[in-house]
C-alpha cells in the first residue's frame, strides 16, 4: 500500500550523536546506532476503525523522532509500519454501522494519512496492510504446523471450508524465549490477556495463553485461501511477525508502539517470529510510548473518550501546535490531554516563529550560538528522546532572541528545529 507523503528534511552539519532509548525487554537504556549504517524500525500501525486520537499521534510522533535522529546520524532508515486492515474490532464496528469493513478501513486510513501529513510525521518506507500480508501469514503458519510448533483446535460450530482442520494456535510450551519482551509474570499476563484480544478460555487450547495464528473461516466472516490450513484469516500478532520478517529480516534495531502493545502483542509477535527463524531474538530493542489519556482515563477507541487530530484541525487548530503539545511530554510518562496544554503550545509556537523571523532576516553575528543550540537539541533528543528538554532549549533560544537579535543565530537553527523536531517555523 502506498504510504502518505513526507516533507523534506533539511540536512544539518555537526557531529553524530548516537541515540539511546529505554528498552522494555532489558529494562535499561540502550544505544541503538547500527555500525553498518542500516537501521530497521518497525512501528505498529493503526487498526482503521476510528480516527487518529492524541494517543496514536503521540506514538507516531515519538517514533518520528527516532526516524529523524537516525537520519540525522547518517543512517539509512528502513521504516516499516503495518495497518491492521482486517481484525475483530474493525469487523465489529463495520457491522454496527452497517458499512462494508473495506470501506470503513479505506476511509479511516485516508484520514490517518491526512493527520500524519499535517503533523509532519515522515512516512515509512513500507506501509503494509494486514490483508496484503496474508499469503506470507499462510506460509508461516503452515511452516509452524509442519514443524509441530503449532496445532489445530477444532471449531465447535464447524468451519465453513470443509478442508479446514480448525483454528491454529502456537504451542508456547515449546518457545523458551516467551516472556522475554515484556518480562511479565504469568499472573500479570493472565490479568490482561482476555482484554487485549486473547481467548484464554477457548476449549482445546494446550495453554490458556497460546496465541491464535489462523482462524478458520466462519459463516459471514471474510476469509482468504489458507493452503493446507483451509480458508480463514490470520490472528492479529502473526501480521506483525511476518511483515517485519519480510521487510526487515530476522532481526532489526527497534520495534515500537504504545505501551498497551507490550503484552500480548509484542511478546507474541516476537515469539512467533523466533519460532519461524530459530533465533532467540527479534527486535534488538522494544520501545513503548506511555498511554495518553483524557481526564485520567486511557484514551481509547473502545471507550470513546477521544480527542481527535482531525477534529482539532477542522476547528482551525495549527497541527504544529498539536505536535508541539505532544513534544512537551516525555514518551515514558503517562499524561492526560488538556486544552490548556494546547493553548500553551500555540503560544510557544508563536514565540518560536517570532524568533525564526529574526533569525532568518539577520546574518548570524555569533556562530557559537548556532552550534550550541543545535548540539543541545541533539543531546537532549538522543538521550532517551527527551523532547521536553529539547523544547526547553528552543524556548531559551527564542527568549534570548526576543531580547537580543544577535542571539538569533541565523537560519541554521530554524532548519535544525525542522529536521530534528519536525516543527517548521
Ligand atoms: N493495529 C494495532 C497494532 S498492530 C493497534 O494497536 N492499533 S491501534 O489503532 O489500536 O493503535 C495504534 C497505535 O497507537 C499502537 O501503537 C497503540 O499502542 C497506540 N496507542 C493506542 N492508544 C494509545 C494511547 N491512549 N496512548 C498512546 N498510544 C496509544
Ligand atoms: Zn503490531
PDB file of N, CA, C and O in Angstrom, residues 264-321:
ATOM      1  N   UNK A 264      -0.195  -8.602  25.059  1.00  0.00           N
ATOM      2  CA  UNK A 264       0.470  -9.737  24.423  1.00  0.00           C
ATOM      3  C   UNK A 264       1.128  -9.424  23.068  1.00  0.00           C
ATOM      4  O   UNK A 264       1.905 -10.241  22.597  1.00  0.00           O
ATOM      5  N   UNK A 265       0.827  -8.275  22.457  1.00  0.00           N
ATOM      6  CA  UNK A 265       1.148  -8.156  21.030  1.00  0.00           C
ATOM      7  C   UNK A 265       2.641  -8.286  20.706  1.00  0.00           C
ATOM      8  O   UNK A 265       3.030  -9.086  19.863  1.00  0.00           O
ATOM      9  N   UNK A 266       3.476  -7.478  21.358  1.00  0.00           N
ATOM     10  CA  UNK A 266       4.900  -7.549  21.008  1.00  0.00           C
ATOM     11  C   UNK A 266       5.544  -8.844  21.505  1.00  0.00           C
ATOM     12  O   UNK A 266       6.450  -9.390  20.864  1.00  0.00           O
ATOM     13  N   UNK A 267       5.052  -9.311  22.630  1.00  0.00           N
ATOM     14  CA  UNK A 267       5.557 -10.590  23.144  1.00  0.00           C
ATOM     15  C   UNK A 267       5.254 -11.719  22.150  1.00  0.00           C
ATOM     16  O   UNK A 267       6.134 -12.500  21.779  1.00  0.00           O
ATOM     17  N   UNK A 268       4.018 -11.788  21.705  1.00  0.00           N
ATOM     18  CA  UNK A 268       3.591 -12.871  20.813  1.00  0.00           C
ATOM     19  C   UNK A 268       4.211 -12.718  19.428  1.00  0.00           C
ATOM     20  O   UNK A 268       4.631 -13.711  18.823  1.00  0.00           O
ATOM     21  N   UNK A 269       4.256 -11.492  18.904  1.00  0.00           N
ATOM     22  CA  UNK A 269       4.799 -11.374  17.539  1.00  0.00           C
ATOM     23  C   UNK A 269       6.278 -11.746  17.546  1.00  0.00           C
ATOM     24  O   UNK A 269       6.773 -12.363  16.588  1.00  0.00           O
ATOM     25  N   UNK A 270       6.990 -11.423  18.615  1.00  0.00           N
ATOM     26  CA  UNK A 270       8.409 -11.807  18.701  1.00  0.00           C
ATOM     27  C   UNK A 270       8.549 -13.319  18.871  1.00  0.00           C
ATOM     28  O   UNK A 270       9.376 -13.954  18.204  1.00  0.00           O
ATOM     29  N   UNK A 271       7.734 -13.910  19.735  1.00  0.00           N
ATOM     30  CA  UNK A 271       7.822 -15.364  19.964  1.00  0.00           C
ATOM     31  C   UNK A 271       7.543 -16.112  18.661  1.00  0.00           C
ATOM     32  O   UNK A 271       8.233 -17.068  18.310  1.00  0.00           O
ATOM     33  N   UNK A 272       6.533 -15.663  17.938  1.00  0.00           N
ATOM     34  CA  UNK A 272       6.176 -16.316  16.672  1.00  0.00           C
ATOM     35  C   UNK A 272       7.293 -16.159  15.642  1.00  0.00           C
ATOM     36  O   UNK A 272       7.625 -17.117  14.930  1.00  0.00           O
ATOM     37  N   UNK A 273       7.868 -14.964  15.569  1.00  0.00           N
ATOM     38  CA  UNK A 273       8.958 -14.750  14.614  1.00  0.00           C
ATOM     39  C   UNK A 273      10.145 -15.641  14.968  1.00  0.00           C
ATOM     40  O   UNK A 273      10.767 -16.246  14.088  1.00  0.00           O
ATOM     41  N   UNK A 274      10.455 -15.743  16.257  1.00  0.00           N
ATOM     42  CA  UNK A 274      11.587 -16.591  16.673  1.00  0.00           C
ATOM     43  C   UNK A 274      11.291 -18.057  16.389  1.00  0.00           C
ATOM     44  O   UNK A 274      12.192 -18.815  16.006  1.00  0.00           O
ATOM     45  N   UNK A 275      10.024 -18.454  16.547  1.00  0.00           N
ATOM     46  CA  UNK A 275       9.657 -19.840  16.222  1.00  0.00           C
ATOM     47  C   UNK A 275       9.893 -20.105  14.737  1.00  0.00           C
ATOM     48  O   UNK A 275      10.253 -21.204  14.341  1.00  0.00           O
ATOM     49  N   UNK A 276       9.724 -19.079  13.915  1.00  0.00           N
ATOM     50  CA  UNK A 276       9.920 -19.240  12.472  1.00  0.00           C
ATOM     51  C   UNK A 276      11.394 -19.211  12.071  1.00  0.00           C
ATOM     52  O   UNK A 276      11.814 -19.913  11.164  1.00  0.00           O
ATOM     53  N   UNK A 277      12.177 -18.369  12.749  1.00  0.00           N
ATOM     54  CA  UNK A 277      13.576 -18.196  12.319  1.00  0.00           C
ATOM     55  C   UNK A 277      14.538 -19.081  13.098  1.00  0.00           C
ATOM     56  O   UNK A 277      15.682 -19.255  12.675  1.00  0.00           O
ATOM     57  N   UNK A 278      14.105 -19.567  14.237  1.00  0.00           N
ATOM     58  CA  UNK A 278      15.005 -20.364  15.078  1.00  0.00           C
ATOM     59  C   UNK A 278      15.987 -19.502  15.859  1.00  0.00           C
ATOM     60  O   UNK A 278      16.882 -20.011  16.523  1.00  0.00           O
ATOM     61  N   UNK A 279      15.830 -18.191  15.791  1.00  0.00           N
ATOM     62  CA  UNK A 279      16.733 -17.307  16.548  1.00  0.00           C
ATOM     63  C   UNK A 279      16.138 -17.058  17.922  1.00  0.00           C
ATOM     64  O   UNK A 279      14.974 -17.362  18.173  1.00  0.00           O
ATOM     65  N   UNK A 280      16.936 -16.434  18.802  1.00  0.00           N
ATOM     66  CA  UNK A 280      16.357 -16.186  20.123  1.00  0.00           C
ATOM     67  C   UNK A 280      15.981 -14.727  20.352  1.00  0.00           C
ATOM     68  O   UNK A 280      15.622 -14.344  21.459  1.00  0.00           O
ATOM     69  N   UNK A 281      16.095 -13.899  19.306  1.00  0.00           N
ATOM     70  CA  UNK A 281      15.652 -12.510  19.454  1.00  0.00           C
ATOM     71  C   UNK A 281      15.083 -12.014  18.146  1.00  0.00           C
ATOM     72  O   UNK A 281      15.446 -12.489  17.065  1.00  0.00           O
ATOM     73  N   UNK A 282      14.207 -11.063  18.250  1.00  0.00           N
ATOM     74  CA  UNK A 282      13.548 -10.472  17.072  1.00  0.00           C
ATOM     75  C   UNK A 282      14.088  -9.043  16.978  1.00  0.00           C
ATOM     76  O   UNK A 282      15.184  -8.841  16.476  1.00  0.00           O
ATOM     77  N   UNK A 283      13.378  -8.055  17.513  1.00  0.00           N
ATOM     78  CA  UNK A 283      13.942  -6.710  17.546  1.00  0.00           C
ATOM     79  C   UNK A 283      15.062  -6.670  18.596  1.00  0.00           C
ATOM     80  O   UNK A 283      15.044  -7.431  19.558  1.00  0.00           O
ATOM     81  N   UNK A 284      16.026  -5.767  18.384  1.00  0.00           N
ATOM     82  CA  UNK A 284      17.090  -5.625  19.386  1.00  0.00           C
ATOM     83  C   UNK A 284      16.661  -4.734  20.547  1.00  0.00           C
ATOM     84  O   UNK A 284      17.240  -4.790  21.623  1.00  0.00           O
ATOM     85  N   UNK A 285      15.642  -3.921  20.325  1.00  0.00           N
ATOM     86  CA  UNK A 285      15.087  -3.118  21.422  1.00  0.00           C
ATOM     87  C   UNK A 285      13.598  -2.919  21.181  1.00  0.00           C
ATOM     88  O   UNK A 285      13.148  -2.854  20.027  1.00  0.00           O
ATOM     89  N   UNK A 286      12.853  -2.846  22.282  1.00  0.00           N
ATOM     90  CA  UNK A 286      11.401  -2.604  22.227  1.00  0.00           C
ATOM     91  C   UNK A 286      11.125  -1.310  22.979  1.00  0.00           C
ATOM     92  O   UNK A 286      11.484  -1.193  24.148  1.00  0.00           O
ATOM     93  N   UNK A 287      10.533  -0.370  22.281  1.00  0.00           N
ATOM     94  CA  UNK A 287      10.331   0.945  22.872  1.00  0.00           C
ATOM     95  C   UNK A 287       8.842   1.239  22.905  1.00  0.00           C
ATOM     96  O   UNK A 287       8.139   1.038  21.902  1.00  0.00           O
ATOM     97  N   UNK A 288       8.369   1.708  24.051  1.00  0.00           N
ATOM     98  CA  UNK A 288       6.927   1.890  24.225  1.00  0.00           C
ATOM     99  C   UNK A 288       6.558   3.291  24.691  1.00  0.00           C
ATOM    100  O   UNK A 288       7.112   3.796  25.665  1.00  0.00           O
ATOM    101  N   UNK A 289       5.625   3.857  23.973  1.00  0.00           N
ATOM    102  CA  UNK A 289       5.052   5.167  24.332  1.00  0.00           C
ATOM    103  C   UNK A 289       4.027   4.956  25.455  1.00  0.00           C
ATOM    104  O   UNK A 289       3.130   4.129  25.315  1.00  0.00           O
ATOM    105  N   UNK A 290       4.191   5.713  26.542  1.00  0.00           N
ATOM    106  CA  UNK A 290       3.230   5.613  27.648  1.00  0.00           C
ATOM    107  C   UNK A 290       1.846   6.061  27.173  1.00  0.00           C
ATOM    108  O   UNK A 290       1.714   6.816  26.210  1.00  0.00           O
ATOM    109  N   UNK A 291       0.840   5.578  27.878  1.00  0.00           N
ATOM    110  CA  UNK A 291      -0.532   5.866  27.448  1.00  0.00           C
ATOM    111  C   UNK A 291      -0.909   7.328  27.675  1.00  0.00           C
ATOM    112  O   UNK A 291      -0.655   7.898  28.739  1.00  0.00           O
ATOM    113  N   UNK A 292      -1.524   7.904  26.684  1.00  0.00           N
ATOM    114  CA  UNK A 292      -2.065   9.255  26.779  1.00  0.00           C
ATOM    115  C   UNK A 292      -3.541   9.112  27.115  1.00  0.00           C
ATOM    116  O   UNK A 292      -4.237   8.267  26.539  1.00  0.00           O
ATOM    117  N   UNK A 293      -3.998   9.924  28.042  1.00  0.00           N
ATOM    118  CA  UNK A 293      -5.380   9.804  28.485  1.00  0.00           C
ATOM    119  C   UNK A 293      -6.170  11.082  28.303  1.00  0.00           C
ATOM    120  O   UNK A 293      -5.702  12.069  27.708  1.00  0.00           O
ATOM    121  N   UNK A 294      -7.394  11.003  28.788  1.00  0.00           N
ATOM    122  CA  UNK A 294      -8.240  12.186  28.844  1.00  0.00           C
ATOM    123  C   UNK A 294      -8.924  12.130  30.198  1.00  0.00           C
ATOM    124  O   UNK A 294      -9.534  11.108  30.536  1.00  0.00           O
ATOM    125  N   UNK A 295      -8.775  13.181  30.974  1.00  0.00           N
ATOM    126  CA  UNK A 295      -9.340  13.223  32.329  1.00  0.00           C
ATOM    127  C   UNK A 295      -8.985  11.958  33.112  1.00  0.00           C
ATOM    128  O   UNK A 295      -9.843  11.318  33.721  1.00  0.00           O
ATOM    129  N   UNK A 296      -7.713  11.577  33.032  1.00  0.00           N
ATOM    130  CA  UNK A 296      -7.220  10.487  33.881  1.00  0.00           C
ATOM    131  C   UNK A 296      -7.497   9.085  33.375  1.00  0.00           C
ATOM    132  O   UNK A 296      -7.024   8.114  33.939  1.00  0.00           O
ATOM    133  N   UNK A 297      -8.247   8.942  32.284  1.00  0.00           N
ATOM    134  CA  UNK A 297      -8.514   7.600  31.744  1.00  0.00           C
ATOM    135  C   UNK A 297      -7.780   7.421  30.431  1.00  0.00           C
ATOM    136  O   UNK A 297      -7.656   8.366  29.646  1.00  0.00           O
ATOM    137  N   UNK A 298      -7.304   6.205  30.154  1.00  0.00           N
ATOM    138  CA  UNK A 298      -6.639   5.933  28.877  1.00  0.00           C
ATOM    139  C   UNK A 298      -7.562   6.314  27.720  1.00  0.00           C
ATOM    140  O   UNK A 298      -8.738   5.958  27.727  1.00  0.00           O
ATOM    141  N   UNK A 299      -7.007   7.070  26.769  1.00  0.00           N
ATOM    142  CA  UNK A 299      -7.811   7.433  25.602  1.00  0.00           C
ATOM    143  C   UNK A 299      -7.901   6.196  24.711  1.00  0.00           C
ATOM    144  O   UNK A 299      -6.882   5.628  24.341  1.00  0.00           O
ATOM    145  N   UNK A 300      -9.096   5.744  24.403  1.00  0.00           N
ATOM    146  CA  UNK A 300      -9.172   4.561  23.539  1.00  0.00           C
ATOM    147  C   UNK A 300     -10.446   4.556  22.723  1.00  0.00           C
ATOM    148  O   UNK A 300     -11.491   5.033  23.161  1.00  0.00           O
ATOM    149  N   UNK A 301     -10.294   3.995  21.513  1.00  0.00           N
ATOM    150  CA  UNK A 301     -11.409   3.934  20.589  1.00  0.00           C
ATOM    151  C   UNK A 301     -12.554   3.153  21.211  1.00  0.00           C
ATOM    152  O   UNK A 301     -13.709   3.492  21.018  1.00  0.00           O
ATOM    153  N   UNK A 302     -12.205   2.118  21.993  1.00  0.00           N
ATOM    154  CA  UNK A 302     -13.289   1.314  22.556  1.00  0.00           C
ATOM    155  C   UNK A 302     -14.028   2.079  23.652  1.00  0.00           C
ATOM    156  O   UNK A 302     -15.226   1.893  23.843  1.00  0.00           O
ATOM    157  N   UNK A 303     -13.324   2.972  24.394  1.00  0.00           N
ATOM    158  CA  UNK A 303     -14.013   3.767  25.432  1.00  0.00           C
ATOM    159  C   UNK A 303     -14.713   4.990  24.829  1.00  0.00           C
ATOM    160  O   UNK A 303     -15.649   5.521  25.407  1.00  0.00           O
ATOM    161  N   UNK A 304     -14.185   5.456  23.715  1.00  0.00           N
ATOM    162  CA  UNK A 304     -14.827   6.580  23.041  1.00  0.00           C
ATOM    163  C   UNK A 304     -14.469   7.953  23.613  1.00  0.00           C
ATOM    164  O   UNK A 304     -15.042   8.959  23.208  1.00  0.00           O
ATOM    165  N   UNK A 305     -13.511   8.002  24.569  1.00  0.00           N
ATOM    166  CA  UNK A 305     -13.124   9.304  25.149  1.00  0.00           C
ATOM    167  C   UNK A 305     -11.961   9.894  24.344  1.00  0.00           C
ATOM    168  O   UNK A 305     -10.815   9.879  24.761  1.00  0.00           O
ATOM    169  N   UNK A 306     -12.293  10.400  23.182  1.00  0.00           N
ATOM    170  CA  UNK A 306     -11.246  10.726  22.211  1.00  0.00           C
ATOM    171  C   UNK A 306     -11.105  12.216  21.927  1.00  0.00           C
ATOM    172  O   UNK A 306     -12.097  12.921  21.792  1.00  0.00           O
ATOM    173  N   UNK A 307      -9.854  12.666  21.837  1.00  0.00           N
ATOM    174  CA  UNK A 307      -9.582  13.970  21.240  1.00  0.00           C
ATOM    175  C   UNK A 307      -8.921  13.650  19.907  1.00  0.00           C
ATOM    176  O   UNK A 307      -7.856  13.023  19.861  1.00  0.00           O
ATOM    177  N   UNK A 308      -9.588  14.032  18.834  1.00  0.00           N
ATOM    178  CA  UNK A 308      -9.138  13.622  17.501  1.00  0.00           C
ATOM    179  C   UNK A 308      -8.308  14.704  16.830  1.00  0.00           C
ATOM    180  O   UNK A 308      -8.671  15.891  16.860  1.00  0.00           O
ATOM    181  N   UNK A 309      -7.235  14.289  16.193  1.00  0.00           N
ATOM    182  CA  UNK A 309      -6.400  15.229  15.450  1.00  0.00           C
ATOM    183  C   UNK A 309      -7.238  15.900  14.370  1.00  0.00           C
ATOM    184  O   UNK A 309      -7.192  17.125  14.188  1.00  0.00           O
ATOM    185  N   UNK A 310      -8.042  15.108  13.650  1.00  0.00           N
ATOM    186  CA  UNK A 310      -8.812  15.666  12.534  1.00  0.00           C
ATOM    187  C   UNK A 310      -9.854  16.675  13.011  1.00  0.00           C
ATOM    188  O   UNK A 310     -10.107  17.670  12.340  1.00  0.00           O
ATOM    189  N   UNK A 311     -10.439  16.426  14.204  1.00  0.00           N
ATOM    190  CA  UNK A 311     -11.453  17.364  14.703  1.00  0.00           C
ATOM    191  C   UNK A 311     -10.794  18.701  15.044  1.00  0.00           C
ATOM    192  O   UNK A 311     -11.294  19.763  14.699  1.00  0.00           O
ATOM    193  N   UNK A 312      -9.647  18.642  15.717  1.00  0.00           N
ATOM    194  CA  UNK A 312      -8.947  19.888  16.055  1.00  0.00           C
ATOM    195  C   UNK A 312      -8.535  20.625  14.778  1.00  0.00           C
ATOM    196  O   UNK A 312      -8.648  21.845  14.692  1.00  0.00           O
ATOM    197  N   UNK A 313      -8.083  19.879  13.801  1.00  0.00           N
ATOM    198  CA  UNK A 313      -7.699  20.528  12.532  1.00  0.00           C
ATOM    199  C   UNK A 313      -8.884  21.242  11.915  1.00  0.00           C
ATOM    200  O   UNK A 313      -8.774  22.373  11.455  1.00  0.00           O
ATOM    201  N   UNK A 314     -10.042  20.569  11.965  1.00  0.00           N
ATOM    202  CA  UNK A 314     -11.255  21.189  11.391  1.00  0.00           C
ATOM    203  C   UNK A 314     -11.637  22.450  12.147  1.00  0.00           C
ATOM    204  O   UNK A 314     -12.181  23.385  11.587  1.00  0.00           O
ATOM    205  N   UNK A 315     -11.315  22.459  13.455  1.00  0.00           N
ATOM    206  CA  UNK A 315     -11.631  23.648  14.253  1.00  0.00           C
ATOM    207  C   UNK A 315     -10.621  24.769  14.015  1.00  0.00           C
ATOM    208  O   UNK A 315     -10.688  25.814  14.648  1.00  0.00           O
ATOM    209  N   UNK A 316      -9.636  24.517  13.179  1.00  0.00           N
ATOM    210  CA  UNK A 316      -8.675  25.563  12.834  1.00  0.00           C
ATOM    211  C   UNK A 316      -7.416  25.557  13.682  1.00  0.00           C
ATOM    212  O   UNK A 316      -6.602  26.491  13.601  1.00  0.00           O
ATOM    213  N   UNK A 317      -7.230  24.523  14.500  1.00  0.00           N
ATOM    214  CA  UNK A 317      -6.009  24.444  15.316  1.00  0.00           C
ATOM    215  C   UNK A 317      -4.825  24.152  14.388  1.00  0.00           C
ATOM    216  O   UNK A 317      -4.920  23.322  13.485  1.00  0.00           O
ATOM    217  N   UNK A 318      -3.713  24.857  14.623  1.00  0.00           N
ATOM    218  CA  UNK A 318      -2.500  24.618  13.839  1.00  0.00           C
ATOM    219  C   UNK A 318      -1.943  23.242  14.212  1.00  0.00           C
ATOM    220  O   UNK A 318      -1.655  22.982  15.376  1.00  0.00           O
ATOM    221  N   UNK A 319      -1.813  22.328  13.232  1.00  0.00           N
ATOM    222  CA  UNK A 319      -1.324  20.974  13.558  1.00  0.00           C
ATOM    223  C   UNK A 319       0.041  20.982  14.243  1.00  0.00           C
ATOM    224  O   UNK A 319       0.351  20.083  15.022  1.00  0.00           O
ATOM    225  N   UNK A 320       0.841  22.025  13.947  1.00  0.00           N
ATOM    226  CA  UNK A 320       2.154  22.056  14.601  1.00  0.00           C
ATOM    227  C   UNK A 320       2.050  22.442  16.075  1.00  0.00           C
ATOM    228  O   UNK A 320       2.924  22.109  16.878  1.00  0.00           O
ATOM    229  N   UNK A 321       0.952  23.103  16.442  1.00  0.00           N
ATOM    230  CA  UNK A 321       0.710  23.352  17.874  1.00  0.00           C
ATOM    231  C   UNK A 321       0.375  22.024  18.555  1.00  0.00           C
ATOM    232  O   UNK A 321       0.783  21.754  19.687  1.00  0.00           O
TER     233      UNK A 321
END
